[in-house]
Coordinates of C-alpha atoms and ligand atoms in Angstrom, one line a residue:
M1 CA 25.1 2.9 -1.0
A2 CA 23.2 5.9 0.2
E3 CA 24.1 7.9 -2.5
R4 CA 23.1 5.2 -5.0
V5 CA 20.0 4.8 -3.2
M6 CA 19.4 8.4 -3.7
A7 CA 19.8 8.3 -7.4
R8 CA 17.1 5.4 -7.5
D9 CA 19.6 2.6 -8.3
V10 CA 17.2 -0.3 -7.9
R11 CA 19.6 -3.0 -7.1
T12 CA 21.0 -1.0 -4.4
V13 CA 17.4 -0.1 -3.2
A14 CA 16.7 -4.0 -3.0
R15 CA 20.1 -4.9 -1.4
V16 CA 19.6 -2.3 1.3
I17 CA 16.2 -3.1 2.1
T18 CA 17.5 -6.8 2.5
W19 CA 20.1 -5.6 5.0
L20 CA 17.7 -3.9 7.0
E21 CA 15.2 -6.9 6.9
N22 CA 17.9 -9.1 8.5
Q23 CA 18.8 -6.3 10.8
L24 CA 22.4 -6.0 9.4
P25 CA 24.3 -3.0 10.9
A26 CA 25.3 -1.9 7.4
G27 CA 21.5 -1.4 6.9
S28 CA 21.1 1.1 9.7
A29 CA 24.3 2.7 8.7
V30 CA 23.0 3.6 5.1
L31 CA 19.6 4.6 6.6
K32 CA 21.4 7.3 8.6
L33 CA 22.6 8.6 5.7
L34 CA 19.5 8.9 3.8
R35 CA 17.8 12.2 3.2
P36 CA 14.1 12.5 1.8
P37 CA 13.8 14.6 -1.4
A38 CA 12.4 18.1 -1.3
Q39 CA 9.4 16.8 -2.9
R40 CA 8.0 14.1 -0.5
A41 CA 6.4 10.8 -1.6
M42 CA 2.6 10.2 -1.5
V43 CA 2.2 7.3 0.9
V44 CA -0.9 5.4 0.5
G45 CA -1.8 2.3 2.7
I46 CA -4.2 -0.3 0.9
T47 CA -5.5 -2.6 3.5
G48 CA -8.2 -5.2 3.8
Y49 CA -9.1 -9.0 4.5
P50 CA -7.0 -11.5 2.8
G51 CA -8.3 -12.1 -0.4
S52 CA -10.1 -8.9 -0.9
G53 CA -8.2 -8.1 -4.1
K54 CA -5.7 -5.6 -2.6
S55 CA -2.6 -7.0 -5.0
T56 CA -5.1 -6.9 -8.0
L57 CA -6.3 -3.4 -7.3
I58 CA -2.6 -2.0 -6.7
D59 CA -1.7 -3.6 -10.1
H60 CA -4.3 -1.2 -11.7
L61 CA -3.3 1.8 -9.4
I62 CA 0.6 1.4 -10.7
T63 CA -0.8 1.5 -14.3
A64 CA -2.9 4.5 -13.6
Y65 CA -0.1 6.6 -11.6
R66 CA 2.5 5.6 -14.5
R67 CA 0.1 7.2 -16.9
L68 CA 0.2 10.3 -14.7
G69 CA 4.0 10.2 -15.1
N70 CA 4.6 9.2 -11.3
T71 CA 7.4 6.4 -10.4
V72 CA 5.9 3.9 -7.9
G73 CA 7.2 2.0 -5.1
V74 CA 5.3 -1.0 -3.5
L75 CA 5.6 -2.5 -0.3
A76 CA 3.6 -5.6 -0.1
V77 CA 3.7 -6.6 3.7
D78 CA 2.8 -10.6 3.4
I79 CA 1.5 -11.8 6.7
S80 CA -1.3 -13.7 5.2
S81 CA 0.6 -17.0 4.6
P82 CA 3.9 -16.9 6.7
L83 CA 4.3 -20.7 6.3
T84 CA 3.9 -21.3 2.7
G85 CA 5.0 -17.9 1.3
G86 CA 1.9 -18.1 -0.9
A87 CA 0.8 -14.7 -0.9
V88 CA 4.0 -13.4 -1.8
L89 CA 3.6 -15.8 -4.8
G90 CA 0.1 -14.1 -5.4
D91 CA 1.6 -10.6 -4.9
R92 CA 4.2 -11.4 -7.7
I93 CA 1.7 -12.8 -10.2
R94 CA -0.8 -10.4 -9.6
M95 CA 1.7 -7.1 -10.2
Q96 CA 4.0 -8.8 -12.5
H97 CA 2.6 -6.7 -15.4
H98 CA 5.3 -4.0 -14.1
A99 CA 8.3 -6.3 -13.8
D100 CA 10.0 -4.5 -16.6
D101 CA 9.2 -0.9 -15.9
P102 CA 12.3 0.8 -14.4
G103 CA 9.8 3.2 -12.8
V104 CA 8.2 0.7 -10.5
Y105 CA 9.8 -1.1 -7.6
I106 CA 7.8 -4.0 -6.1
R107 CA 8.9 -5.3 -2.7
S108 CA 7.5 -8.2 -0.5
M109 CA 8.2 -7.9 3.0
G110 CA 8.2 -11.2 4.4
T111 CA 7.6 -12.8 7.9
R112 CA 11.0 -14.8 8.0
G113 CA 12.4 -12.2 10.1
Q114 CA 12.0 -12.3 14.0
Q115 CA 8.2 -11.8 15.3
G116 CA 7.7 -8.1 15.8
G117 CA 10.6 -7.3 13.4
L118 CA 8.4 -6.9 10.5
A119 CA 6.9 -3.5 11.3
R120 CA 10.4 -2.2 11.9
A121 CA 11.6 -3.3 8.7
T122 CA 8.4 -1.9 6.7
R123 CA 9.2 1.5 8.3
D124 CA 12.7 1.3 7.1
A125 CA 11.9 0.0 3.9
L126 CA 9.6 2.9 3.4
R127 CA 12.2 5.5 4.4
V128 CA 14.6 3.9 1.7
L129 CA 11.9 4.0 -0.9
E130 CA 11.2 7.9 0.2
A131 CA 15.0 8.6 -0.2
A132 CA 14.9 6.9 -3.5
A133 CA 12.3 9.4 -4.5
Y134 CA 9.4 7.5 -5.6
D135 CA 6.4 9.7 -6.4
V136 CA 3.8 7.4 -5.0
I137 CA 4.6 4.6 -2.5
L138 CA 1.9 1.9 -1.7
I139 CA 1.7 -0.3 1.0
E140 CA -0.1 -3.4 1.1
T141 CA -1.2 -5.0 4.4
I142 CA -4.1 -7.2 5.6
G143 CA -6.6 -6.3 8.2
V144 CA -6.4 -3.6 11.0
G145 CA -5.6 -3.8 14.6
Q146 CA -3.8 -7.4 14.7
N147 CA -1.5 -5.9 12.0
E148 CA 2.2 -6.0 12.6
I149 CA 2.6 -2.7 11.1
D150 CA 0.3 0.2 12.2
I151 CA -0.4 1.5 8.6
V152 CA -2.3 4.4 9.9
S153 CA 1.0 5.8 11.5
V154 CA 3.0 5.5 8.3
A155 CA 0.5 6.3 5.3
H156 CA -0.9 9.7 4.7
T157 CA -4.2 8.1 3.1
V158 CA -5.6 4.8 4.0
V159 CA -7.7 2.8 1.6
A160 CA -9.7 0.0 3.3
L161 CA -11.0 -2.8 1.0
T162 CA -14.0 -5.0 1.7
T163 CA -16.0 -7.1 -0.6
P164 CA -19.9 -7.9 -0.8
G165 CA -21.6 -10.5 1.3
L166 CA -19.5 -10.3 4.1
G167 CA -22.8 -10.3 6.4
D168 CA -21.8 -9.9 9.9
D169 CA -18.3 -9.0 9.2
I170 CA -19.9 -5.8 7.8
Q171 CA -20.3 -5.1 11.6
A172 CA -16.7 -5.5 12.2
M173 CA -15.8 -3.5 9.4
K174 CA -18.2 -0.5 10.6
A175 CA -16.4 -0.8 14.0
G176 CA -12.8 -1.4 12.6
L177 CA -11.8 -0.5 9.3
A178 CA -14.3 2.4 8.8
E179 CA -12.6 4.2 11.8
V180 CA -9.0 4.2 10.5
A181 CA -9.8 4.2 6.9
D182 CA -9.9 7.5 4.9
I183 CA -11.6 5.9 1.8
L184 CA -13.8 2.6 2.1
V185 CA -13.7 0.5 -1.1
V186 CA -16.2 -2.0 -2.0
N187 CA -14.0 -4.3 -4.2
Q188 CA -15.3 -7.3 -6.2
G189 CA -18.3 -5.1 -6.8
D190 CA -19.2 -7.2 -9.6
R191 CA -20.5 -9.6 -7.1
D192 CA -24.0 -10.1 -5.7
G193 CA -24.6 -8.0 -2.7
A194 CA -22.3 -5.1 -3.9
D195 CA -25.1 -2.5 -4.0
S196 CA -26.4 -3.2 -0.5
A197 CA -23.0 -3.3 1.0
L198 CA -22.5 0.2 -0.7
R199 CA -25.6 1.4 0.8
H200 CA -25.0 0.1 4.3
L201 CA -21.6 1.6 4.4
R202 CA -22.5 4.8 3.2
E203 CA -24.7 5.4 6.2
W204 CA -21.4 5.0 8.1
H205 CA -18.8 6.4 5.9
S206 CA -17.6 8.7 3.1
P207 CA -16.4 8.2 0.7
V208 CA -17.4 4.7 -0.1
L209 CA -16.1 3.7 -3.7
R210 CA -16.9 0.7 -5.9
T211 CA -14.3 -1.2 -7.5
V212 CA -13.8 -4.3 -9.8
A213 CA -10.1 -4.8 -9.4
V214 CA -10.0 -7.7 -12.2
T215 CA -11.1 -5.1 -14.6
G216 CA -9.9 -1.9 -13.3
E217 CA -13.5 -0.5 -13.0
G218 CA -13.7 2.4 -10.4
V219 CA -9.8 2.8 -10.5
P220 CA -10.1 6.6 -11.7
E221 CA -12.6 7.4 -9.1
L222 CA -10.3 5.9 -6.5
I223 CA -7.3 7.8 -7.8
A224 CA -9.4 11.1 -7.5
A225 CA -10.4 10.3 -3.9
I226 CA -6.7 9.8 -2.9
A227 CA -5.7 12.8 -4.6
E228 CA -8.4 14.8 -2.8
R229 CA -7.4 13.2 0.6
Q230 CA -3.6 14.0 -0.1
R231 CA -4.4 17.4 -0.8
V232 CA -6.4 17.6 2.9
H233 CA -3.1 15.9 4.3
D234 CA -0.8 18.3 2.8
L235 CA -3.0 21.4 4.1
V236 CA -2.7 20.2 7.6
Q237 CA 1.0 19.3 7.2
V238 CA 2.2 22.9 6.0
P239 CA 3.1 24.7 9.0
R240 CA 1.7 28.5 9.3
Ligands
GTP1 N1 -14.8 -11.3 -9.1 C1 -13.7 -10.4 -8.7 N2 -12.8 -11.2 -8.1 C2 -11.7 -10.3 -7.8 C3 -11.8 -9.0 -7.7 N3 -10.4 -8.5 -7.3 C4 -9.9 -9.5 -7.1 N4 -10.3 -10.7 -7.5 C5 -10.0 -12.1 -7.2 O1 -9.5 -12.3 -5.7 C6 -8.6 -13.0 -5.6 C7 -7.6 -12.4 -4.7 O2 -7.1 -11.2 -5.1 P1 -5.8 -10.6 -4.5 O3 -5.5 -9.4 -5.4 O4 -4.7 -11.6 -4.4 O5 -6.3 -10.3 -3.2 P2 -5.3 -9.8 -1.9 O6 -6.2 -8.8 -1.0 O7 -4.1 -9.0 -2.2 O8 -5.0 -11.0 -1.1 P3 -3.9 -11.4 -0.1 O9 -2.5 -10.5 -0.4 O10 -3.6 -12.9 0.1 O11 -4.5 -10.7 1.4 C8 -8.1 -13.4 -6.9 O12 -8.4 -14.5 -7.5 C9 -8.5 -12.3 -7.7 O13 -8.5 -12.4 -9.2 C10 -12.8 -8.2 -8.3 O14 -13.3 -7.1 -8.2 N5 -14.1 -9.2 -8.8
MG2 MG1 -1.9 -9.6 -1.8

């Protein structure tokens, strides 16, 4: 099974992640045999409030990375609607454009496991996707702080989404998200208040980008900002 994961057999990848989600011993046995490829994946966390447009934006990021010739793995960590599973459905619908593309694997990590088990399962799933040698791995999570997975500790680059018109929430954003985010994004940039949100946030942080996830506007700039951030990350990672 480990060999098949490393050969990027998608069905095996999916099966092993399910084992890990259900904390079956077979899952950890496979995990022990996995080796990351020489060329490590670029891991990008996409975080932000429920409904800010993370999945819609990721759909465009997948398209952009595929055009650049990269394979893409996505972990959508669903904690926004644990009871209905509505977010899982939303993720599926918003990212379904890539369902037939063998170079794209999208996995929703649900809350059906035990409390606290999600972070562990997500970390393990990330190791599986890394071993399967996806070039880019995107992790969707909501919020920061009360997250079950600490996105900052697993992602090389953290992109935090906010939306215009949050008002008081902008304050929270400044205090919380801006602290952990490498790149701030004002998504739904087509809505009223986008300009002032950008102006305010730019007093606090750099870079702050505007995107319109429903059209893909701003996605090339975001791709460039992620690449720049990754370049810096790689520089500091290389032992001298
Ligand atoms: N007007 C406008 N609507 C947007 C934009 N981006 C996303 N939306 C809409 O916002 C809604 C939520 O988008 P999602 O991509 O599901 O947001 P999400 O952050 O993944 O949501 P959760 O996974 O539930 O936290 C959808 O109805 C989108 O069509 C945008 O740039 N402009
Ligand atoms: Mg989503």
